[in-house]
mmCIF file of C-alpha atoms and ligand atoms in Angstrom:
data_model
loop_
_atom_site.group_PDB
_atom_site.id
_atom_site.type_symbol
_atom_site.label_atom_id
_atom_site.label_comp_id
_atom_site.label_asym_id
_atom_site.label_seq_id
_atom_site.Cartn_x
_atom_site.Cartn_y
_atom_site.Cartn_z
ATOM 1 C CA MET A 8 0.080 -0.001 -0.063
ATOM 2 C CA MET A 9 1.085 3.509 -0.727
ATOM 3 C CA ARG A 10 0.325 6.670 1.039
ATOM 4 C CA ILE A 11 0.912 10.123 0.181
ATOM 5 C CA GLY A 12 1.653 13.213 2.532
ATOM 6 C CA LEU A 13 1.871 16.951 2.571
ATOM 7 C CA GLY A 14 3.781 19.262 4.965
ATOM 8 C CA ARG A 15 4.039 23.102 4.726
ATOM 9 C CA ASP A 16 5.250 25.508 7.190
ATOM 10 C CA LEU A 17 6.255 29.429 7.344
ATOM 11 C CA HIS A 18 8.675 31.333 9.353
ATOM 12 C CA LYS A 19 9.332 35.039 9.825
ATOM 13 C CA LEU A 20 12.824 35.994 8.679
ATOM 14 C CA ALA A 21 14.755 38.034 11.425
ATOM 15 C CA GLU A 22 18.211 39.432 11.965
ATOM 16 C CA GLY A 23 20.347 37.476 14.308
ATOM 17 C CA ARG A 24 19.143 34.128 13.544
ATOM 18 C CA ARG A 25 20.729 31.211 11.193
ATOM 19 C CA PHE A 26 19.037 30.653 8.130
ATOM 20 C CA LEU A 27 18.774 26.652 8.018
ATOM 21 C CA LEU A 28 17.166 24.446 5.470
ATOM 22 C CA ALA A 29 17.218 20.916 6.263
ATOM 23 C CA GLY A 30 20.078 21.558 8.639
ATOM 24 C CA VAL A 31 22.281 23.203 5.829
ATOM 25 C CA GLU A 32 23.294 26.946 7.080
ATOM 26 C CA ILE A 33 22.477 29.447 4.026
ATOM 27 C CA PRO A 34 24.770 32.612 4.493
ATOM 28 C CA PHE A 35 22.383 35.594 4.765
ATOM 29 C CA THR A 36 21.501 38.710 6.865
ATOM 30 C CA LYS A 37 18.487 37.203 8.296
ATOM 31 C CA GLY A 38 17.290 33.645 9.622
ATOM 32 C CA GLU A 39 13.912 31.746 10.600
ATOM 33 C CA ALA A 40 12.661 33.168 13.833
ATOM 34 C CA GLY A 41 11.268 30.364 15.940
ATOM 35 C CA HIS A 42 11.026 28.429 19.131
ATOM 36 C CA SER A 43 13.348 25.634 17.841
ATOM 37 C CA ASP A 44 16.088 26.661 15.480
ATOM 38 C CA GLY A 45 13.312 27.645 12.980
ATOM 39 C CA ASP A 46 14.399 25.212 9.942
ATOM 40 C CA VAL A 47 11.172 25.703 8.065
ATOM 41 C CA LEU A 48 12.050 22.827 5.512
ATOM 42 C CA ALA A 49 12.837 20.409 8.216
ATOM 43 C CA HIS A 50 9.481 21.279 9.756
ATOM 44 C CA ALA A 51 7.582 20.917 6.550
ATOM 45 C CA VAL A 52 9.012 17.642 5.846
ATOM 46 C CA ILE A 53 8.319 16.003 9.134
ATOM 47 C CA ASP A 54 4.651 16.964 8.657
ATOM 48 C CA ALA A 55 4.629 15.403 5.236
ATOM 49 C CA PHE A 56 5.780 11.955 6.322
ATOM 50 C CA LEU A 57 3.901 12.121 9.595
ATOM 51 C CA GLY A 58 0.843 12.911 7.875
ATOM 52 C CA ALA A 59 1.414 10.208 5.046
ATOM 53 C CA ALA A 60 1.674 7.697 8.078
ATOM 54 C CA ALA A 61 -1.430 9.267 9.946
ATOM 55 C CA LEU A 62 0.827 9.402 13.093
ATOM 56 C CA GLY A 63 0.098 13.009 14.003
ATOM 57 C CA ASP A 64 1.790 16.391 13.494
ATOM 58 C CA ILE A 65 4.940 18.068 14.373
ATOM 59 C CA GLY A 66 3.222 20.341 17.018
ATOM 60 C CA GLU A 67 1.816 17.318 18.821
ATOM 61 C CA PHE A 68 5.520 15.549 18.871
ATOM 62 C CA PHE A 69 7.364 18.676 19.584
ATOM 63 C CA PRO A 70 4.789 21.214 21.147
ATOM 64 C CA PRO A 71 6.490 24.850 20.644
ATOM 65 C CA ASP A 72 5.590 25.952 24.163
ATOM 66 C CA ASP A 73 7.576 22.984 25.479
ATOM 67 C CA PRO A 74 10.822 24.461 26.716
ATOM 68 C CA ALA A 75 12.588 20.894 25.753
ATOM 69 C CA TRP A 76 12.310 22.206 22.408
ATOM 70 C CA LYS A 77 13.859 25.532 22.503
ATOM 71 C CA ASP A 78 16.344 26.141 19.892
ATOM 72 C CA ALA A 79 16.301 22.456 19.159
ATOM 73 C CA ASP A 80 18.170 20.710 16.149
ATOM 74 C CA SER A 81 15.143 20.317 13.872
ATOM 75 C CA MET A 82 16.970 17.741 11.735
ATOM 76 C CA GLU A 83 17.183 15.711 15.176
ATOM 77 C CA LEU A 84 13.714 16.026 15.492
ATOM 78 C CA LEU A 85 13.232 14.916 11.874
ATOM 79 C CA ARG A 86 15.338 11.881 12.488
ATOM 80 C CA GLN A 87 13.430 11.233 15.641
ATOM 81 C CA SER A 88 9.957 11.499 14.057
ATOM 82 C CA TRP A 89 11.438 9.301 10.644
ATOM 83 C CA GLU A 90 11.995 6.509 13.352
ATOM 84 C CA LYS A 91 8.499 6.634 14.384
ATOM 85 C CA VAL A 92 7.234 6.302 10.770
ATOM 86 C CA LYS A 93 9.928 3.545 9.960
ATOM 87 C CA ALA A 94 8.929 1.616 13.027
ATOM 88 C CA LYS A 95 5.322 1.173 11.623
ATOM 89 C CA GLY A 96 6.920 -0.520 8.576
ATOM 90 C CA TRP A 97 7.002 2.526 6.316
ATOM 91 C CA ARG A 98 9.813 3.530 3.845
ATOM 92 C CA LEU A 99 10.073 6.547 1.524
ATOM 93 C CA VAL A 100 9.563 6.237 -1.945
ATOM 94 C CA ASN A 101 10.262 9.706 -2.609
ATOM 95 C CA LEU A 102 10.001 13.298 -1.099
ATOM 96 C CA ASP A 103 9.634 16.486 -3.145
ATOM 97 C CA CYS A 104 10.049 19.941 -1.462
ATOM 98 C CA CYS A 105 9.627 23.766 -2.568
ATOM 99 C CA ILE A 106 10.977 26.630 -0.875
ATOM 100 C CA ILE A 107 9.654 30.016 -1.279
ATOM 101 C CA CYS A 108 11.922 32.894 -0.315
ATOM 102 C CA GLU A 109 12.706 36.004 -2.173
ATOM 103 C CA LYS A 110 16.402 35.788 -1.155
ATOM 104 C CA PRO A 111 19.020 34.380 -0.956
ATOM 105 C CA LYS A 112 19.402 32.464 -4.227
ATOM 106 C CA LEU A 113 19.091 28.779 -3.068
ATOM 107 C CA LEU A 114 20.129 26.897 -6.228
ATOM 108 C CA PRO A 115 23.769 26.815 -5.223
ATOM 109 C CA TYR A 116 22.734 24.988 -2.130
ATOM 110 C CA ARG A 117 20.412 22.664 -3.307
ATOM 111 C CA GLU A 118 22.386 19.476 -3.662
ATOM 112 C CA LYS A 119 23.784 20.001 -0.230
ATOM 113 C CA ILE A 120 19.990 20.310 1.082
ATOM 114 C CA ARG A 121 19.001 17.038 -1.160
ATOM 115 C CA ALA A 122 22.134 15.393 0.370
ATOM 116 C CA SER A 123 21.091 16.319 4.154
ATOM 117 C CA LEU A 124 17.603 15.280 3.742
ATOM 118 C CA ALA A 125 18.748 12.071 2.133
ATOM 119 C CA ALA A 126 21.126 11.258 5.088
ATOM 120 C CA ALA A 127 18.360 12.090 7.554
ATOM 121 C CA LEU A 128 15.785 9.805 5.743
ATOM 122 C CA ASP A 129 18.336 6.817 5.252
ATOM 123 C CA THR A 130 17.707 7.018 1.292
ATOM 124 C CA ASP A 131 19.347 7.574 -1.590
ATOM 125 C CA ILE A 132 19.608 11.329 -2.922
ATOM 126 C CA GLY A 133 17.694 10.305 -6.081
ATOM 127 C CA ALA A 134 14.563 9.975 -4.071
ATOM 128 C CA VAL A 135 14.648 13.596 -2.641
ATOM 129 C CA PHE A 136 14.347 16.728 -4.666
ATOM 130 C CA VAL A 137 14.223 20.379 -3.383
ATOM 131 C CA LYS A 138 13.075 23.315 -5.823
ATOM 132 C CA ALA A 139 13.253 27.021 -4.886
ATOM 133 C CA LYS A 140 10.854 29.734 -5.751
ATOM 134 C CA THR A 141 10.371 33.285 -5.195
ATOM 135 C CA GLY A 142 7.402 35.511 -4.021
ATOM 136 C CA GLU A 143 7.533 37.807 -6.932
ATOM 137 C CA GLY A 144 7.976 40.634 -4.723
ATOM 138 C CA LEU A 145 4.402 40.095 -3.148
ATOM 139 C CA GLY A 146 3.426 39.891 0.307
ATOM 140 C CA SER A 147 5.600 39.113 3.196
ATOM 141 C CA ILE A 148 7.712 36.470 1.449
ATOM 142 C CA GLY A 149 8.203 38.822 -1.463
ATOM 143 C CA GLU A 150 9.119 41.290 0.941
ATOM 144 C CA GLY A 151 12.045 39.372 2.469
ATOM 145 C CA ASN A 152 10.116 39.059 5.837
ATOM 146 C CA ALA A 153 9.188 35.389 5.499
ATOM 147 C CA VAL A 154 10.294 32.044 4.080
ATOM 148 C CA GLU A 155 7.802 29.160 3.355
ATOM 149 C CA ALA A 156 8.342 25.326 2.522
ATOM 150 C CA GLU A 157 6.182 22.865 1.267
ATOM 151 C CA ALA A 158 7.004 19.152 1.154
ATOM 152 C CA ILE A 159 5.231 16.137 -0.118
ATOM 153 C CA CYS A 160 6.260 12.369 0.157
ATOM 154 C CA LEU A 161 4.994 9.349 -0.589
ATOM 155 C CA LEU A 162 5.432 6.191 1.640
ATOM 156 C CA ASP A 163 5.250 2.567 0.706
ATOM 157 C CA ALA A 164 4.317 -0.192 3.446
ATOM 158 C CA GLN A 165 6.844 -2.867 3.731
ATOM 159 C CA ARG A 166 4.839 -4.850 6.195
ATOM 160 C CA MET A 167 1.146 -4.000 6.997
ATOM 161 C CA HIS A 168 0.042 -3.889 10.528
ATOM 162 C CA PRO A 169 -3.571 -5.015 11.482
ATOM 163 C CA LYS A 170 -6.158 -2.375 11.064
ATOM 164 C CA GLN A 171 -3.599 -0.167 9.553
HETATM 165 MG MG1 MG B 14 8.130 25.564 11.986
#
């Protein structure tokens, strides 16, 4: 059986914060604000595979008002969440992502971001893709005040559990 999952996230961009996409630090004047490290792409990917497996969402697993997750490494949260999905018998078929931000240009970092996601998900880089778009100057993203990420994934059941 196959299942599809969708995740998305939006973070404000603020000075004095690191700009992280799937754990890859992008040199820029601003970075994602957030309770955790703010890694918008990691958060979207977590919600995509948790949703595909119908296990919950990132806010349930790692509540943003819980001090335990203050400045948390989102890629560590991703690895922990993925372990839960794998334990239910799911494997990743593929993951596709889109990052929307006005600046900086992300193409030079695309392969590093793909490799980081593939390593965390213990899969081949060929099963992971990442694209970048701008906000065309419109709205909070276009004005450079926010970054958004969307992720969609397909899971395949290696073994089925009763009632799943
Ligand atoms: Mg988030």
